mmCIF file of C-alpha atoms and ligand atoms in Angstrom:
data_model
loop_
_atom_site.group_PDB
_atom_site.id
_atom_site.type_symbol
_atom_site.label_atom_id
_atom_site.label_comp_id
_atom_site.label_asym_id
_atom_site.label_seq_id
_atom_site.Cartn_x
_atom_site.Cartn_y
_atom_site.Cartn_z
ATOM 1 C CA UNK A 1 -72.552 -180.796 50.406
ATOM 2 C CA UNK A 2 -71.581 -184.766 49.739
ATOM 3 C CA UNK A 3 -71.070 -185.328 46.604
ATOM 4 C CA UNK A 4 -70.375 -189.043 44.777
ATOM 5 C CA UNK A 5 -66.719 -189.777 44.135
ATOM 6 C CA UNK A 6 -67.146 -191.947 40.862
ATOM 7 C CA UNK A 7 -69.695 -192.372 38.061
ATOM 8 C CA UNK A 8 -73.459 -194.196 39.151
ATOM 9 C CA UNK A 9 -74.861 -196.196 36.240
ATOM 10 C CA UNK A 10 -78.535 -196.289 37.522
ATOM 11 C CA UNK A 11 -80.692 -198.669 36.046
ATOM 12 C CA UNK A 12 -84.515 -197.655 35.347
ATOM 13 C CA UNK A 13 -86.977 -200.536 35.274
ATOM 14 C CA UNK A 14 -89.768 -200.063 32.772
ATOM 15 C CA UNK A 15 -91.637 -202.863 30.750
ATOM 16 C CA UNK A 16 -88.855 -205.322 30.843
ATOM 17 C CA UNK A 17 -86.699 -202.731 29.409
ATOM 18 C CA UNK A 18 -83.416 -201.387 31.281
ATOM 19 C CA UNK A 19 -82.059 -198.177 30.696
ATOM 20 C CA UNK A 20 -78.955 -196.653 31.855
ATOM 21 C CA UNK A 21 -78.291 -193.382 32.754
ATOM 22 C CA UNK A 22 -75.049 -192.328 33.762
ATOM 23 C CA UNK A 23 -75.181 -189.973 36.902
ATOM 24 C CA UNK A 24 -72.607 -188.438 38.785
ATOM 25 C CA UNK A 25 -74.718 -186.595 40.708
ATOM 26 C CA UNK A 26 -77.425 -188.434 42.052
ATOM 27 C CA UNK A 27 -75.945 -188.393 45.206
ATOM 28 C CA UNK A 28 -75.792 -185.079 45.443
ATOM 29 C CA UNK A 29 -79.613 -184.606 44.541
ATOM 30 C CA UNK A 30 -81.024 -187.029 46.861
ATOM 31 C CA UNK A 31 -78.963 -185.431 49.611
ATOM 32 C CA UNK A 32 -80.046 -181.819 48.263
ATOM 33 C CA UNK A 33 -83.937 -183.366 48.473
ATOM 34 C CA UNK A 34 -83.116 -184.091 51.964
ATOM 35 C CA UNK A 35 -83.540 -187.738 50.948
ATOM 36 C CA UNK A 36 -79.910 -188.912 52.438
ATOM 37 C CA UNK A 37 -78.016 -187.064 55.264
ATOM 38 C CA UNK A 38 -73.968 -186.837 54.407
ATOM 39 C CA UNK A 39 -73.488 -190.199 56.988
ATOM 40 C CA UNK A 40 -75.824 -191.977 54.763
ATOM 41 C CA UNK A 41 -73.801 -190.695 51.519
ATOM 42 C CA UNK A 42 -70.996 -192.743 53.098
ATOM 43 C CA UNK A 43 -72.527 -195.601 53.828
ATOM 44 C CA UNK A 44 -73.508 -195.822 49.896
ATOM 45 C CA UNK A 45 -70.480 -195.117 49.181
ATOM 46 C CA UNK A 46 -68.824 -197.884 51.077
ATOM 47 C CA UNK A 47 -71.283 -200.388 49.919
ATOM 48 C CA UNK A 48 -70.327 -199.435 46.391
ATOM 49 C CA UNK A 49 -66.937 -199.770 47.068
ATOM 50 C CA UNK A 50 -67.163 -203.156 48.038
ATOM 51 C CA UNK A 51 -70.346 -204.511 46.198
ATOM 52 C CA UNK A 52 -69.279 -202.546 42.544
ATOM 53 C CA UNK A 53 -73.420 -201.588 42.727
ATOM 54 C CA UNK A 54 -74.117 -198.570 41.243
ATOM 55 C CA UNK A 55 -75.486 -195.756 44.035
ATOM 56 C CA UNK A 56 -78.884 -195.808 43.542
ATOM 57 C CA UNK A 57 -79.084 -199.600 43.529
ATOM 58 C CA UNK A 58 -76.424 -199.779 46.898
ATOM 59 C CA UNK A 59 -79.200 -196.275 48.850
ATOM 60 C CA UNK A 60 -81.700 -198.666 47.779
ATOM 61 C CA UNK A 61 -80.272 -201.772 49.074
ATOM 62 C CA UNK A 62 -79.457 -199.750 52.682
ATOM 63 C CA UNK A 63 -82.941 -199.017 52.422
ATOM 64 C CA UNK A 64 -82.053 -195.127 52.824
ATOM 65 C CA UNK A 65 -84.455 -194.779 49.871
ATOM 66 C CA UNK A 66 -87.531 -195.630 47.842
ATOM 67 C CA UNK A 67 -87.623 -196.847 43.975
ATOM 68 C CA UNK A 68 -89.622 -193.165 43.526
ATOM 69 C CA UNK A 69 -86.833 -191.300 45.107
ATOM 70 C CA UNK A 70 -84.591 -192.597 42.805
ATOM 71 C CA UNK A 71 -87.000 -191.587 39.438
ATOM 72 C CA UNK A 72 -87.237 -188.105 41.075
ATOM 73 C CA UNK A 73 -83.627 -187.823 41.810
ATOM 74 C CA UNK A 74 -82.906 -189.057 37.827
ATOM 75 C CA UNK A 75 -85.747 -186.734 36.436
ATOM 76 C CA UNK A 76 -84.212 -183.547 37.907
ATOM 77 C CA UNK A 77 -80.959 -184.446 36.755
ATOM 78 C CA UNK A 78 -82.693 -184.414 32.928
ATOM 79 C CA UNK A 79 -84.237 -181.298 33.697
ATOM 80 C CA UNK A 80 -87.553 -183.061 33.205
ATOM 81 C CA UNK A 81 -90.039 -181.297 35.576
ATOM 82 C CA UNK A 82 -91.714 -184.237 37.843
ATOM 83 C CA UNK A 83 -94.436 -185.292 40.351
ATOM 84 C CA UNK A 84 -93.802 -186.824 43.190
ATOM 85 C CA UNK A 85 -96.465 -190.233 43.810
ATOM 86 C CA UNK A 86 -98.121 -189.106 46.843
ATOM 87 C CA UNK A 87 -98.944 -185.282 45.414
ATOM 88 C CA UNK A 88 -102.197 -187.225 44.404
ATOM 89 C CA UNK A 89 -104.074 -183.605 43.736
ATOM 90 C CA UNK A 90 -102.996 -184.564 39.972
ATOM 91 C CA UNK A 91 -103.677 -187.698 37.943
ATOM 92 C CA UNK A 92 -101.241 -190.392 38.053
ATOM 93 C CA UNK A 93 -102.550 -190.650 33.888
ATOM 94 C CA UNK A 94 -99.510 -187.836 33.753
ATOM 95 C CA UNK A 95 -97.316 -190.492 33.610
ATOM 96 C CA UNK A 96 -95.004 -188.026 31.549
ATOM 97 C CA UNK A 97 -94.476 -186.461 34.766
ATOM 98 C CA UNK A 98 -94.612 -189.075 37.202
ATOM 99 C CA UNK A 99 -92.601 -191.511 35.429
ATOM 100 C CA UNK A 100 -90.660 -189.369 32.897
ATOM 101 C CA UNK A 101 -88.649 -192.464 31.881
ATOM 102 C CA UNK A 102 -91.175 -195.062 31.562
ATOM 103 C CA UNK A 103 -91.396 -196.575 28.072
ATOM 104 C CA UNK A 104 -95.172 -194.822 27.567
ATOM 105 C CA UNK A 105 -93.589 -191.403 28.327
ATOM 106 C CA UNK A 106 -91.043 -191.854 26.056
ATOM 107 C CA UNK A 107 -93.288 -192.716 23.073
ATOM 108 C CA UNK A 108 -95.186 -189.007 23.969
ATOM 109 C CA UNK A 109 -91.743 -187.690 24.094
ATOM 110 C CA UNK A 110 -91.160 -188.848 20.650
ATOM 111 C CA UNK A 111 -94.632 -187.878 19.260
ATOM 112 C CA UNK A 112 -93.793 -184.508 20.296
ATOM 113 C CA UNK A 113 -90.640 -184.741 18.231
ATOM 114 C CA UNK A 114 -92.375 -186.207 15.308
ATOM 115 C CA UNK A 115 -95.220 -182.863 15.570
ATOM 116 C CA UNK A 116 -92.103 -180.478 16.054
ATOM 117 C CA UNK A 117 -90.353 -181.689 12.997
ATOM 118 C CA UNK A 118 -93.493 -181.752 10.871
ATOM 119 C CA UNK A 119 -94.604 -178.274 12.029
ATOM 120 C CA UNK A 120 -90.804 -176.512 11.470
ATOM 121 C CA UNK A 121 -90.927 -177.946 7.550
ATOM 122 C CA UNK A 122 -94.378 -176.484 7.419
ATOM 123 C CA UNK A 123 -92.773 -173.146 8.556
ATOM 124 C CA UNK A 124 -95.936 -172.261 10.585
ATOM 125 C CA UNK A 125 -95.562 -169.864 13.243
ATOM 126 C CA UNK A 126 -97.607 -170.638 15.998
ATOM 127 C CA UNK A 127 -97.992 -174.307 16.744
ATOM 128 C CA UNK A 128 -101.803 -175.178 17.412
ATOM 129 C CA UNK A 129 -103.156 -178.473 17.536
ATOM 130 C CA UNK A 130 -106.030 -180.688 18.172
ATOM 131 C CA UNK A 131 -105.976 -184.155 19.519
ATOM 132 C CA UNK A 132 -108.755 -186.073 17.537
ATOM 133 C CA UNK A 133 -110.070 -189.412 17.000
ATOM 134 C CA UNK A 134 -113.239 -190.784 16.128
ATOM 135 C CA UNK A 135 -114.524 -192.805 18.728
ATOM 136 C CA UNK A 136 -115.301 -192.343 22.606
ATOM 137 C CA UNK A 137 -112.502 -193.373 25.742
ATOM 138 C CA UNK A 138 -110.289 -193.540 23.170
ATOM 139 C CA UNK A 139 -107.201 -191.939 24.864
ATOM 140 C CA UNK A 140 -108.093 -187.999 23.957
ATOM 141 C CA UNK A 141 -108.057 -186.549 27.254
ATOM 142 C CA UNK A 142 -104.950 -188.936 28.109
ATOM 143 C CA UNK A 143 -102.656 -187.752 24.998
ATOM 144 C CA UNK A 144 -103.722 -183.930 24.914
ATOM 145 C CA UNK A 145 -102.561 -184.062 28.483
ATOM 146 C CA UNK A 146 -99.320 -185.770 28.308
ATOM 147 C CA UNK A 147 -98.494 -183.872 25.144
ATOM 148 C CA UNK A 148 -99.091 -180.183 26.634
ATOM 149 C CA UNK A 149 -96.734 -181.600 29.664
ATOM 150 C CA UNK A 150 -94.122 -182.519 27.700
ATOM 151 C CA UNK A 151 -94.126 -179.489 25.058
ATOM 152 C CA UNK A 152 -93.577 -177.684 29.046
ATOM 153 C CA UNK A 153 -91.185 -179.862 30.151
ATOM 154 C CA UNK A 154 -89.266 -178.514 26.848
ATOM 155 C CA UNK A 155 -89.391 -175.182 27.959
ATOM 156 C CA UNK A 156 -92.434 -174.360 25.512
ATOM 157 C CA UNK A 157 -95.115 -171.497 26.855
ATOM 158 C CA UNK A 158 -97.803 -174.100 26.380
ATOM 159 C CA UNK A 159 -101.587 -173.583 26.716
ATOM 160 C CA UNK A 160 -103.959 -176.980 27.061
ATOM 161 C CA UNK A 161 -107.816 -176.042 26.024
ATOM 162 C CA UNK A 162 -110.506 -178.254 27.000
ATOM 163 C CA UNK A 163 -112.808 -177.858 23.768
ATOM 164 C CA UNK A 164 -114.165 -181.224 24.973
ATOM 165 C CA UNK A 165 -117.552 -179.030 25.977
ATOM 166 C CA UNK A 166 -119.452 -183.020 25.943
ATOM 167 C CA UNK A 167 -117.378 -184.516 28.607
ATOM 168 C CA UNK A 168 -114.622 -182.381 30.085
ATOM 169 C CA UNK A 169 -112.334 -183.618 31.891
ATOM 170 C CA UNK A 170 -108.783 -181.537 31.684
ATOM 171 C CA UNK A 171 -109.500 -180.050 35.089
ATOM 172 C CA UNK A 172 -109.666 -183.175 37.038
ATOM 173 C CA UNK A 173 -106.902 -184.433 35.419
ATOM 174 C CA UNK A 174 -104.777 -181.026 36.404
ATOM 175 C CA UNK A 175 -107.153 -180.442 39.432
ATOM 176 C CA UNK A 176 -108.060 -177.160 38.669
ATOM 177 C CA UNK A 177 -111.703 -175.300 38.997
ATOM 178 C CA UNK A 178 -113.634 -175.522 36.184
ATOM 179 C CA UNK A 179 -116.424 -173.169 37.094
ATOM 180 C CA UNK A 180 -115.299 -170.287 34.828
ATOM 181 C CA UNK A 181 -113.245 -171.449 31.196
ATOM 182 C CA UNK A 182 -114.118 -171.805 27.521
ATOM 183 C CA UNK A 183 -117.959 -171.812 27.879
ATOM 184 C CA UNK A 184 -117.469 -168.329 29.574
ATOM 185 C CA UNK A 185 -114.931 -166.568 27.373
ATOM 186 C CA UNK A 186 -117.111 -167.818 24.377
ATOM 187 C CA UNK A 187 -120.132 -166.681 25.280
ATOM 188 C CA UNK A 188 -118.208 -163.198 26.545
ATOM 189 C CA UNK A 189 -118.704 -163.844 30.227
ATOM 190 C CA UNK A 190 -115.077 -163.958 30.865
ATOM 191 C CA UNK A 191 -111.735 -162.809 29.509
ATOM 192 C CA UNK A 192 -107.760 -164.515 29.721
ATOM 193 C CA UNK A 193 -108.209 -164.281 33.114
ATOM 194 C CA UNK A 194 -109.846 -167.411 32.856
ATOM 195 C CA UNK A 195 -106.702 -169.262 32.071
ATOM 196 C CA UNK A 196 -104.931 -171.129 34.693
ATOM 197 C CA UNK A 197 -101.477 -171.789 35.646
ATOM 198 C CA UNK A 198 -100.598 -175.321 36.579
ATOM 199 C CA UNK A 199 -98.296 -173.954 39.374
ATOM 200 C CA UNK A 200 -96.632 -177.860 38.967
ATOM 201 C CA UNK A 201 -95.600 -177.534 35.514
ATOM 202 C CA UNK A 202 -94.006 -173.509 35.248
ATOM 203 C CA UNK A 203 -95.130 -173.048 31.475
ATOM 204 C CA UNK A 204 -98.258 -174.580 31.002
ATOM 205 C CA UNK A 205 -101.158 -172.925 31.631
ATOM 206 C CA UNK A 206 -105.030 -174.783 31.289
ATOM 207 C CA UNK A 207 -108.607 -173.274 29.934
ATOM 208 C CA UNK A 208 -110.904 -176.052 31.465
ATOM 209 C CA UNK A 209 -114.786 -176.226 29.984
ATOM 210 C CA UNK A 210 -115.917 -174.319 32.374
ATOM 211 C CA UNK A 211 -120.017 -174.942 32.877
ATOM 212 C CA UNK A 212 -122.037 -177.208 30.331
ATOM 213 C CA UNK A 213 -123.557 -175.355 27.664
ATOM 214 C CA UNK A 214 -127.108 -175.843 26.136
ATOM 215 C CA UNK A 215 -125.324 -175.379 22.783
ATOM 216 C CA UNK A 216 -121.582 -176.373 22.343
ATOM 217 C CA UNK A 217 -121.499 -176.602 18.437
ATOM 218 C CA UNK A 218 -122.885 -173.470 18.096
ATOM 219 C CA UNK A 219 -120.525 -172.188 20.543
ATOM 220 C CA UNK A 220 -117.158 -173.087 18.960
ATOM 221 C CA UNK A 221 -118.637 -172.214 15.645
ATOM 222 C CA UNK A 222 -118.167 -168.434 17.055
ATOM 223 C CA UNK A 223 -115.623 -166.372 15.620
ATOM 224 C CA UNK A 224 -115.136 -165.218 19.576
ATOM 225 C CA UNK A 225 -112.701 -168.989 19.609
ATOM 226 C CA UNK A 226 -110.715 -167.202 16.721
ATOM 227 C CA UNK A 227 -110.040 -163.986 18.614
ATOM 228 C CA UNK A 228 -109.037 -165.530 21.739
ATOM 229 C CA UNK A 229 -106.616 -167.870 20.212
ATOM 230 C CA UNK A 230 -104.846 -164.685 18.355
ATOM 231 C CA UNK A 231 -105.018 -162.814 21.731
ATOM 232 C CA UNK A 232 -103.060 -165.777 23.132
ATOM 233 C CA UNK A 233 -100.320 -165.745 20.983
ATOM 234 C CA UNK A 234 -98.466 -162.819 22.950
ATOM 235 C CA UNK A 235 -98.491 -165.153 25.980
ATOM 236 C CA UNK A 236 -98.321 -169.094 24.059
ATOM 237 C CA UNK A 237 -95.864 -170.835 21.754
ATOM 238 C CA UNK A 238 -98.057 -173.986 21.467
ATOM 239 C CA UNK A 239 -101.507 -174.304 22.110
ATOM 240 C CA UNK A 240 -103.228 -177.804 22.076
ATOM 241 C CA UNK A 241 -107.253 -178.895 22.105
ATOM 242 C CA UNK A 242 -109.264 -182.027 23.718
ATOM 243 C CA UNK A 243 -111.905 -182.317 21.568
ATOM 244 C CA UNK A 244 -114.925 -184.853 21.376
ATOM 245 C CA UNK A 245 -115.424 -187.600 19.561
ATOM 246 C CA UNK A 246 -115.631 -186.414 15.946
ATOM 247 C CA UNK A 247 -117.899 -189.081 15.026
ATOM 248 C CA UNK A 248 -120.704 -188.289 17.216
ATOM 249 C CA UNK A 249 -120.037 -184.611 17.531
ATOM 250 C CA UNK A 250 -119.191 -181.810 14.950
ATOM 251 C CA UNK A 251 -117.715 -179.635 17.531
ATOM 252 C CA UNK A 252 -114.427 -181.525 16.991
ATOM 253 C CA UNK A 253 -114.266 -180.408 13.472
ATOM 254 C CA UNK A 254 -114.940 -177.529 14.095
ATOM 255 C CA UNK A 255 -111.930 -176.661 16.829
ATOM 256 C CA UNK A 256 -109.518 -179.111 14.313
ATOM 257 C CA UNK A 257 -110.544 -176.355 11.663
ATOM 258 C CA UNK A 258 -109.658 -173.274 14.217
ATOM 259 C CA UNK A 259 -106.318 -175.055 15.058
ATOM 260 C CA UNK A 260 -105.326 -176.019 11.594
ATOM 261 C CA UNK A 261 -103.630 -178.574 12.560
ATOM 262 C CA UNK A 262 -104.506 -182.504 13.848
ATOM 263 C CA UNK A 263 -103.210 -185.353 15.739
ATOM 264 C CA UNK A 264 -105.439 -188.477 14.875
ATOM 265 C CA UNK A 265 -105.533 -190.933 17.512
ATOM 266 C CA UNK A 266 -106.840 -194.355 17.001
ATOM 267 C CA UNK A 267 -107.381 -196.980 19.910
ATOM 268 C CA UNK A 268 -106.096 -200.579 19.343
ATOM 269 C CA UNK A 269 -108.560 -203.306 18.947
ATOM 270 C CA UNK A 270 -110.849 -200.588 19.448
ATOM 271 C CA UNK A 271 -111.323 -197.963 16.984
ATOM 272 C CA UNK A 272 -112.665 -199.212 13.420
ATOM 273 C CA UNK A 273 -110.413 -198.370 10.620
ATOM 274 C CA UNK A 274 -113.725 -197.066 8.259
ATOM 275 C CA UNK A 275 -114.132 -194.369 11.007
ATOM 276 C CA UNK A 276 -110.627 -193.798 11.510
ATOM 277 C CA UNK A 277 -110.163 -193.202 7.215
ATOM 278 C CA UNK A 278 -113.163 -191.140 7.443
ATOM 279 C CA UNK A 279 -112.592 -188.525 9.373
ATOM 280 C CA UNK A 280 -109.286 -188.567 7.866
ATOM 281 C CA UNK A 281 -110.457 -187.703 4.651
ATOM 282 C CA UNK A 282 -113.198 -185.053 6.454
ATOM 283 C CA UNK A 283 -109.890 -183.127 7.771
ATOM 284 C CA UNK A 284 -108.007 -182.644 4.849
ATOM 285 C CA UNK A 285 -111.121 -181.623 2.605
ATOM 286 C CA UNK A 286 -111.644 -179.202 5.514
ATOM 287 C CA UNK A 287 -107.972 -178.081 4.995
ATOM 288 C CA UNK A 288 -106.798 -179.477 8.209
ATOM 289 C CA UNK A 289 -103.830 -181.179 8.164
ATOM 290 C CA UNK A 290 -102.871 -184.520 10.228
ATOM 291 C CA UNK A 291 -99.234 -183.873 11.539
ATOM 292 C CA UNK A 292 -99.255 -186.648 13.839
ATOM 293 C CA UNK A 293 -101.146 -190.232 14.200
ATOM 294 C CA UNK A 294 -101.353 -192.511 17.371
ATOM 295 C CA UNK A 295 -102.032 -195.983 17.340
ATOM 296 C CA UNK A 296 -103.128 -195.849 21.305
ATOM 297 C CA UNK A 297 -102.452 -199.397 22.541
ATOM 298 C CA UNK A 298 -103.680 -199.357 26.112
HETATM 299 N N1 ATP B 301 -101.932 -194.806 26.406
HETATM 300 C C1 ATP B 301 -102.661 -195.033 27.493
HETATM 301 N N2 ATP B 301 -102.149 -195.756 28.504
HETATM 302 C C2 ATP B 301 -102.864 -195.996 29.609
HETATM 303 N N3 ATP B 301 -104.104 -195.561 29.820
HETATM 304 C C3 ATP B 301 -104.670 -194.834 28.856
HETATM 305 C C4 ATP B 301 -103.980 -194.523 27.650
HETATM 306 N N4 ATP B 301 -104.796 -193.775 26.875
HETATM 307 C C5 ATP B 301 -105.935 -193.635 27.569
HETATM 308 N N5 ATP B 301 -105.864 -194.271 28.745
HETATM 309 C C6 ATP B 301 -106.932 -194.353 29.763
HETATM 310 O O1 ATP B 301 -108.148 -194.717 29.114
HETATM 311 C C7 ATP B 301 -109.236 -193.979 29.662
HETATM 312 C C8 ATP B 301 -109.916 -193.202 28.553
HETATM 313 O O2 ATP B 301 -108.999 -192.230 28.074
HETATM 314 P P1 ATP B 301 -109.442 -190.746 27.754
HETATM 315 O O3 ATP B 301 -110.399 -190.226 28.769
HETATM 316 O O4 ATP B 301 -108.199 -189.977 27.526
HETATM 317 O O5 ATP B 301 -110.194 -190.999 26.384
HETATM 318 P P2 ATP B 301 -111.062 -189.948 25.563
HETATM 319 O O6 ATP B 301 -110.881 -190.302 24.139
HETATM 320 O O7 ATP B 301 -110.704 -188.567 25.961
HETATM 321 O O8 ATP B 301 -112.528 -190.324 26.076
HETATM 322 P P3 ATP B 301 -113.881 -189.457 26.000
HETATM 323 O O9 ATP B 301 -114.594 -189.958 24.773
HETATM 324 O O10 ATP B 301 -114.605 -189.799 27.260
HETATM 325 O O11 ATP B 301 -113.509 -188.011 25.891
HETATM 326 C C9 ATP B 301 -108.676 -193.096 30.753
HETATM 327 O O12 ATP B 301 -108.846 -193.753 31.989
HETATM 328 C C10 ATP B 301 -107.193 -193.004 30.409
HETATM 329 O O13 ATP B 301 -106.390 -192.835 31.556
HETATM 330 MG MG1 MG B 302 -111.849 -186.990 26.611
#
């Protein structure tokens, strides 16, 4: 197998900033992908030796590869599990997976740090969490999503539920069936069967909706939500809800009360800081507590 001969610094273009990663074995992982054959190595090689450009930059300059070959080829080196752009079954909005070192991924990366530190001094056992924020499209779905992929990519057991029973959308974004989830295991129609896998990422597993209810409130009020979280505890270290907008729907108090726990988004320019303050206030006297805020600038 070709292997590089000295140490790449690969550059990684992202919102004007430029990180470096130092690689010595890119080369060795595009040519494991299949993306360079062991003449092609060479070449590189060559032109590095008498350019001084750093391998990814000389493959890209040959044109043996694309700009995306290269993220792949630096994500696996990380260990960060990745999509490849063209595997369109799944929303590009996982830009934690598609893009694992663009500036946005890297904020979620450190919002997860910021929740795991928070929830260690708290000394709680099983990390549970709902995204909330007051308003509507203000970045819910989008967060929750991002977040459960890079609690994954961390090796976590990690379980996404879509308690968003208004306007679900986790199963689009993860392009799984939604026909049987919450709505069913609530109402006792199904069991944990109805969690699925997202074969993409190994440890994360989805509950979508599942069907529109006549009565969603009344629903998660159920002590069945309870019981089912407990039961998942054998199987999850971190479970994390998309909720509603809390303002317009009680249903997301009532699943940030189940979880104990709360990430408050707020959308720039967007969400008003009255509503924001409120439902602040409305979780802690309901004993939830915030662990993490967002200011969502999008
Ligand atoms: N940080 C972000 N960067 C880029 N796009 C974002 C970001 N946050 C949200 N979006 C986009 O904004 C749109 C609305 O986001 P999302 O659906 O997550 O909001 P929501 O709060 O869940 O809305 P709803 O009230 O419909 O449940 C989506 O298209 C999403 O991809
Ligand atoms: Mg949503």
């Amino acid at each position: 197998m070709p292997t590089t001969t000295r140490e790449n610094v690969l550059p990684i273009e992202g919102s004007g900033r430029v990180l470096e990663r130092y690689d010595r074995r890119i080369g060795t992982i595009l040519a494991e992908d299949g993306k360079l054959a062991p003449a092609d190595v060479e070449r590189v090689m060559e032109l590095q030796q008498t350019t001084g450009l750093r391998f990814g930059e000389a493959a890209l300059r040959l044109g043996l590869i694309t700009d995306d070959d290269v993220r792949c080829a630096v994500a696996k080196q990380y260990d960060l599990p990745h999509l490849v752009p063209g595997n369109e079954s799944i929303s590009r909005e996982l830009v934690v997976a598609y893009d694992p070192f663009h500036p946005r991924a890297e904020e979620l990366r450190g919002l997860r740090t910021q929740l795991s530190m928070r929830w260690s001094r708290a000394e709680v056992d099983h990390r549970m969490l709902a995204v909330v924020s007051p308003g509507c499209g203000e970045g819910r779905s989008y967060v929750a999503a991002n977040l459960a992929v890079v609690f994954s990519q961390l090796g976590e057991r990690t379980l996404l539920i879509d308690a968003d029973l208004r306007s679900p959308r986790q199963h689009r974004i993860f392009n799984v069936p939604d026909r049987i989830g919450l709505t069913a295991v609530l109402s006792g129609r199904a069991d944990a069967s109805a969690v699925v896998p997202v074969r993409e990422f190994g440890r994360l597993s989805l509950l979508p909706a599942g069907a529109p209810p006549p009565n969603p409130q009344e629903l998660l009020s159920r002590p069945a939500l309870g019981a089912f979280v407990r039961e998942m505890w054998s199987e999850f270290e971190v479970i994390l809800f998309d909720t509603p907008p809390a303002k317009f729907y009680a249903d997301a108090m009532n699943v940030a009360f189940r979880a104990g726990s709360s990430v408050m988004l707020a959308r720039k320019d967007h969400t008003r800081l009255a509503d924001t303050t409120g439902l602040v206030r409305e979780l802690s006297d309901s004993g939830v507590r915030v662990v993490g805020t967002v200011l969502n600038v999008f």
